[in-house]
Amino acid sequence: MFLLNRNALHGKPLDVTDAETLGITGADTVERFLAHRENHAMTPLHALPALASELGLGALHVKDEGFRLGLGSFKALGGAYAVFRLVLEQAGKRLGRSVDVSDLDRADVRSVAAKMTFACATDGNHGRSVAQGAELAGARAVIFVHAGVSDERISAIARYGAEMVRVDGNYDDSVRQAAEVAAQKGWTVVSDTSWPGYERIPGLVMQGYTAIVREALRQLSEPPTHVFVQAGVGGIAAAAAGHLAIVLGEARPIFTVVEPARAACIVAAAVAGRVVKAAHDQPTVMAMLECYEASQVAWRVLARAADAFMTVDEDDAIAVMRRLARPAGDDPVIVSGESGGVGLAGLIRALAANKTDLGLDGRSRVLVINTEGATDPHRYAELVGMSPADVLAGKLAAEATP
């Protein structure tokens, strides 16, 4: 499915609150927090000239989040950042003084954090970020996972000391249960989706993602003309589209949101003109995007800042994983998980069917985001036919060849 954005809000300025969240000042705050992370490093931006030539594009770049902060996903930027902000706010209230990120390791701040419990629902990556943030701050984390989350992903979260709670049903069911239990016990929910009355914390999570766009714009010699970003509940897509709209204004790129056909909650919102529950049947291989109801905050941004919405099929996502693992020409090897290359899958499909609608041609400079590496290595090997280690070993061998 492909839809141009016909919403009456399309092209209008962001809501004031969203503009504050996703604007320059918010991105500055994110960078200041990142500077205090021991393993922070700007993630690479890869040029894929061979694939760009094959697709008839002027340039194609992939912002690779596969190794972000040791978590293997862009989600490392959101949940942990929100946890730090919330701990520092609570510490400031309890201690009666201003506290900043540099105070996170102070004994009095950690004493406040030790009394806080953070809860969330996750498909895997967001939960790892919340759990890591809680561990680093000295707080407790309780992570709710639905029936479709693999044992490998659960183990990856639990290693950060989080308590794991398995929930029957899908992601949306785990969101509801996390919110209900947290309300009963007085815990703080750090969700990457929002609902009426619960918007500020998901906004902080989205604010964390602005670092990706800011880095990419610095790494590119020219701003992109087109951007394709995948969506689950819509957080990363909204953060990228919103920040680009604020920073570039009328020169912003044409922005397309890409979803699995089996879990297309943003497309459903685009059709209805509001957030609705998307119909679903079979699960999707794009496990990190398997969400059936869009975030209210994300949709509010995308209704204004996205230009098109589209879906891709299961085979599209798998084909991109394989292509990035076995690139043509001098293109670099990229390890991309089941959901990581969905933006690229959308670009390839759009070039085949909606090229004119989006103004894609030989002068187009396209940016996509590899949102995750092999966060489930076993599943990656099943789908790609090589382990992530072997894929990277091939890359290293190629780099070592004179």
XYZ file of C-alpha atoms in Angstrom:
402
model
C 0.000 0.000 0.000
C 1.129 3.553 -0.746
C -0.583 6.774 0.343
C 0.389 10.382 -0.103
C -0.347 12.458 2.989
C -3.705 14.137 2.325
C -4.290 15.140 5.952
C -5.472 18.716 6.422
C -2.534 19.251 8.814
C 0.089 18.206 6.254
C 2.804 20.815 5.879
C 1.652 22.889 8.823
C 4.035 23.761 11.707
C 4.376 21.247 14.500
C 2.319 21.594 17.647
C 4.188 23.919 20.043
C 4.937 21.139 22.527
C 6.217 18.822 19.795
C 8.371 21.587 18.313
C 9.960 22.130 21.729
C 10.528 18.408 22.155
C 12.043 17.768 18.736
C 13.727 21.106 18.116
C 17.288 22.352 18.399
C 17.291 22.999 22.154
C 15.993 19.493 22.861
C 18.633 17.972 20.566
C 21.298 20.012 22.371
C 20.176 18.478 25.667
C 20.357 14.973 24.211
C 23.915 15.573 23.001
C 24.944 16.876 26.414
C 23.608 13.720 28.046
C 25.290 11.512 25.454
C 28.637 13.170 26.160
C 28.465 11.650 29.658
C 27.954 8.097 28.366
C 31.222 6.154 28.533
C 30.637 4.230 25.320
C 29.089 7.021 23.278
C 30.355 7.433 19.725
C 28.780 8.844 16.599
C 27.420 5.958 14.543
C 28.661 5.554 10.969
C 26.974 6.903 7.870
C 27.616 4.522 4.958
C 27.530 5.541 1.311
C 26.196 2.813 -1.003
C 27.259 3.999 -4.483
C 26.808 0.610 -6.186
C 23.252 0.204 -4.934
C 22.482 3.861 -5.699
C 23.621 3.336 -9.288
C 21.606 0.141 -9.588
C 18.498 1.938 -8.332
C 19.037 4.986 -10.539
C 19.644 7.419 -7.659
C 22.174 10.197 -7.260
C 23.250 9.020 -3.801
C 22.149 6.600 -1.100
C 23.327 6.754 2.506
C 22.551 4.465 5.440
C 22.843 5.773 8.991
C 23.861 2.610 10.843
C 22.498 2.277 14.386
C 23.553 -1.360 14.656
C 26.130 -0.715 17.367
C 24.663 2.292 19.204
C 25.811 2.437 22.858
C 26.429 -1.298 22.941
C 22.716 -2.111 22.595
C 22.612 -2.701 18.845
C 19.645 -0.436 18.148
C 18.551 3.183 17.863
C 16.353 2.514 20.901
C 19.482 2.918 23.043
C 19.009 6.669 22.604
C 15.439 6.891 23.887
C 14.549 4.786 26.915
C 17.790 5.298 28.822
C 17.733 9.041 28.142
C 14.184 9.307 29.495
C 15.163 7.324 32.610
C 18.108 9.668 33.284
C 15.919 12.748 32.856
C 13.267 11.371 35.219
C 15.792 10.333 37.871
C 17.397 13.769 37.833
C 14.020 15.530 38.041
C 13.003 13.428 41.037
C 16.405 13.921 42.668
C 16.101 17.677 42.220
C 12.723 17.651 43.981
C 13.893 15.420 46.828
C 17.234 17.172 47.367
C 15.911 20.676 46.909
C 18.626 21.700 44.472
C 19.409 21.647 40.787
C 20.973 18.418 39.534
C 22.340 17.598 36.103
C 23.594 14.569 34.209
C 27.049 15.022 35.713
C 25.448 14.307 39.120
C 24.088 10.869 38.199
C 26.873 9.074 40.062
C 26.617 11.153 43.230
C 25.586 9.109 46.273
C 22.635 11.354 47.167
C 21.247 11.171 43.611
C 21.702 7.405 43.472
C 19.917 7.102 46.792
C 16.879 8.743 45.203
C 17.178 6.538 42.106
C 17.318 3.390 44.250
C 13.745 4.082 45.384
C 12.447 4.397 41.800
C 11.126 1.590 39.605
C 10.752 2.024 35.846
C 8.422 -0.187 33.837
C 7.809 -0.595 30.139
C 6.512 -2.967 27.511
C 8.821 -3.965 24.702
C 9.395 -6.058 21.603
C 13.022 -6.167 22.734
C 15.057 -3.070 21.938
C 13.214 -0.401 23.948
C 13.225 -2.656 27.012
C 16.985 -3.076 26.764
C 17.411 0.692 26.738
C 15.148 1.260 29.757
C 16.837 -1.581 31.641
C 20.303 -0.276 30.833
C 19.347 3.253 31.848
C 17.909 2.045 35.153
C 21.003 -0.017 35.893
C 23.342 2.886 35.123
C 21.303 5.266 37.292
C 20.936 2.800 40.171
C 17.180 2.319 39.781
C 15.026 -0.790 39.310
C 13.433 -1.893 36.021
C 10.494 -4.210 35.363
C 10.069 -5.089 31.690
C 6.899 -6.602 30.209
C 7.299 -8.750 27.090
C 4.594 -10.323 24.970
C 4.347 -13.894 23.708
C 6.177 -13.162 20.447
C 9.410 -11.911 22.014
C 12.198 -14.465 21.614
C 14.054 -15.946 24.578
C 17.272 -14.503 23.167
C 15.848 -10.980 23.283
C 14.521 -11.552 26.807
C 17.959 -12.675 27.967
C 19.518 -9.587 26.386
C 17.260 -7.390 28.538
C 17.599 -9.425 31.729
C 21.387 -9.117 31.710
C 20.939 -5.487 32.762
C 19.316 -6.622 35.992
C 15.716 -6.082 34.946
C 12.831 -8.156 36.261
C 11.054 -9.764 33.298
C 7.291 -10.312 33.084
C 5.877 -12.438 30.242
C 2.430 -11.342 28.983
C -0.036 -13.319 26.888
C -0.990 -11.612 23.644
C 0.790 -9.051 21.470
C 2.740 -5.823 22.026
C -0.365 -3.728 22.636
C -1.493 -6.186 25.321
C 1.875 -5.849 27.065
C 1.606 -2.036 26.938
C -1.744 -2.186 28.703
C -0.573 -4.607 31.375
C 2.601 -2.619 32.064
C 0.542 0.540 32.547
C -1.981 -1.211 34.806
C 0.589 -2.868 37.067
C 2.719 0.273 37.256
C -0.317 2.335 38.311
C -1.123 -0.166 41.058
C 2.436 -0.220 42.395
C 3.424 3.406 41.908
C 6.075 2.701 39.289
C 7.021 5.090 36.477
C 6.133 3.905 32.982
C 8.731 4.764 30.334
C 6.855 3.897 27.169
C 7.822 4.616 23.583
C 4.144 4.923 22.719
C 1.680 7.477 24.045
C -2.027 7.680 24.783
C -4.386 10.431 26.013
C -3.013 11.831 29.264
C 0.379 10.158 28.830
C 2.561 12.110 26.427
C 5.523 13.786 28.114
C 7.632 10.673 28.773
C 7.162 9.231 25.252
C 8.115 12.721 24.078
C 11.405 12.437 25.997
C 12.016 9.038 24.393
C 11.466 10.585 20.945
C 13.698 13.512 21.854
C 16.536 11.053 22.385
C 16.226 9.910 18.776
C 16.937 13.401 17.410
C 20.640 12.620 17.866
C 20.453 10.312 14.846
C 19.262 13.053 12.502
C 21.630 15.664 13.895
C 24.602 13.343 13.381
C 23.498 12.397 9.861
C 23.164 16.031 8.772
C 26.701 16.681 10.007
C 28.041 13.626 8.208
C 26.393 14.399 4.861
C 27.972 16.885 2.476
C 24.462 17.941 1.380
C 21.086 17.430 3.049
C 19.043 14.528 1.648
C 16.248 15.141 -0.827
C 14.372 12.039 0.365
C 14.223 10.120 3.651
C 12.596 6.724 4.248
C 12.157 5.668 7.891
C 10.356 2.634 9.290
C 7.727 2.797 12.015
C 6.395 0.641 14.803
C 4.298 3.003 16.916
C 5.936 5.843 14.981
C 8.471 7.280 17.444
C 11.642 7.163 15.351
C 9.814 8.275 12.201
C 8.205 11.215 14.002
C 11.468 12.234 15.669
C 13.277 12.222 12.331
C 10.517 13.928 10.340
C 9.869 16.514 13.043
C 13.514 17.443 13.572
C 14.152 17.687 9.819
C 11.112 19.940 9.392
C 12.324 22.259 12.156
C 15.982 22.391 11.114
C 15.572 22.515 7.320
C 12.207 24.260 6.995
C 11.081 24.553 3.389
C 14.250 22.734 2.290
C 13.261 19.624 4.220
C 13.400 16.306 2.355
C 10.391 14.356 1.118
C 9.707 12.019 4.039
C 8.156 8.557 3.679
C 7.081 6.331 6.576
C 7.453 2.579 5.955
C 5.675 -0.220 7.849
C 5.119 -3.973 7.630
C 1.923 -4.747 5.707
C 0.965 -7.023 8.608
C 1.322 -4.282 11.232
C 0.506 -0.967 9.574
C -0.834 1.248 12.355
C 0.515 4.500 10.879
C -1.096 3.720 7.519
C -4.328 2.972 9.395
C -4.103 6.381 11.083
C -3.419 8.040 7.733
C -6.513 6.424 6.213
C -8.749 7.282 9.183
C -7.238 10.683 9.889
C -6.716 9.711 13.534
C -5.154 6.960 15.609
C -7.102 3.715 15.282
C -6.480 0.074 16.033
C -5.033 -1.601 12.942
C -6.405 -4.964 11.883
C -3.955 -7.821 12.229
C -3.740 -11.526 11.633
C -0.348 -13.160 11.157
C 2.748 -11.912 12.998
C 5.428 -10.169 10.966
C 9.079 -11.100 10.642
C 9.765 -7.388 11.294
C 9.402 -8.088 15.007
C 10.458 -4.661 16.316
C 7.737 -3.023 14.200
C 4.868 -5.285 15.173
C 2.576 -2.637 16.649
C -1.115 -2.193 15.929
C -1.889 1.222 17.383
C 0.143 4.358 16.666
C 1.492 6.651 19.355
C -0.727 9.718 19.702
C 2.289 12.036 19.858
C 4.007 10.374 16.905
C 0.884 10.607 14.747
C 0.413 14.270 15.652
C 3.899 14.944 14.258
C 3.628 12.669 11.230
C 0.270 14.103 10.160
C 2.151 17.362 9.659
C 5.701 16.345 8.719
C 5.422 13.081 6.737
C 4.701 13.226 3.009
C 3.804 9.610 2.307
C 3.001 6.329 4.040
C 3.620 2.858 2.670
C 3.921 -0.817 3.546
C 6.341 -3.575 2.594
C 5.959 -7.336 2.670
C 7.859 -9.993 4.585
C 10.045 -10.923 1.607
C 11.016 -7.281 1.085
C 12.512 -7.022 4.567
C 14.404 -10.304 4.306
C 15.778 -9.442 0.857
C 17.248 -6.202 2.207
C 18.901 -8.005 5.137
C 20.576 -10.334 2.644
C 21.536 -7.564 0.252
C 23.202 -5.516 2.983
C 25.116 -8.591 4.156
C 26.335 -9.336 0.602
C 26.715 -5.936 -1.077
C 27.719 -5.274 -4.660
C 30.818 -3.410 -5.780
C 32.587 -1.456 -3.077
C 29.492 -0.930 -0.959
C 30.155 -1.723 2.705
C 28.769 -4.742 4.526
C 25.991 -3.779 6.949
C 24.485 -6.130 9.525
C 20.792 -5.292 9.629
C 18.213 -7.067 11.773
C 14.711 -8.033 10.700
C 13.406 -4.494 11.222
C 16.615 -2.601 10.533
C 16.465 -2.282 6.764
C 12.741 -1.680 6.332
C 13.262 1.929 5.260
C 15.522 0.709 2.478
C 12.964 -1.942 1.548
C 10.416 0.851 1.241
C 12.708 2.844 -1.033
C 13.222 -0.120 -3.344
C 9.499 -0.786 -3.544
C 8.703 2.898 -4.076
C 11.156 3.081 -6.966
C 9.292 0.229 -8.625
C 5.782 1.598 -8.127
C 5.716 5.194 -6.839
C 8.783 6.866 -8.295
C 6.852 9.743 -9.844
C 4.695 10.307 -6.763
C 7.802 10.959 -4.693
C 9.925 12.703 -7.318
C 12.666 10.092 -7.164
C 15.207 10.320 -9.984
C 18.906 10.326 -10.809
C 19.470 13.488 -8.787
C 17.856 12.191 -5.607
C 19.968 11.949 -2.470
C 18.297 9.392 -0.214
C 18.870 8.757 3.483
C 17.665 5.626 5.272
C 18.334 4.403 8.808
C 19.452 0.908 9.746
C 17.592 0.948 13.043
C 19.019 -2.290 14.452
C 21.792 -4.785 14.028
C 21.397 -8.488 14.740
C 19.574 -8.091 18.061
C 18.519 -11.742 17.750
C 21.633 -13.383 16.227
C 19.989 -16.802 15.843
C 17.058 -15.391 13.897
C 19.413 -13.290 11.803
C 21.416 -16.364 10.806
C 18.209 -18.209 9.877
C 17.088 -15.426 7.559
C 20.416 -14.363 6.050
C 22.150 -17.739 5.860
C 25.213 -16.411 7.711
C 25.829 -15.492 11.312
C 26.357 -11.796 12.029
C 29.892 -12.647 13.130
C 30.610 -14.294 9.769
C 29.134 -11.333 7.901
C 31.374 -8.949 9.826
C 34.361 -11.285 9.435
C 33.882 -11.046 5.687
C 33.906 -7.286 5.993
C 37.078 -7.332 8.024
C 38.734 -9.735 5.592
C 37.829 -7.447 2.689
C 39.227 -4.421 4.501
C 42.477 -6.258 5.199
C 42.996 -7.243 1.543
C 45.568 -4.965 -0.138
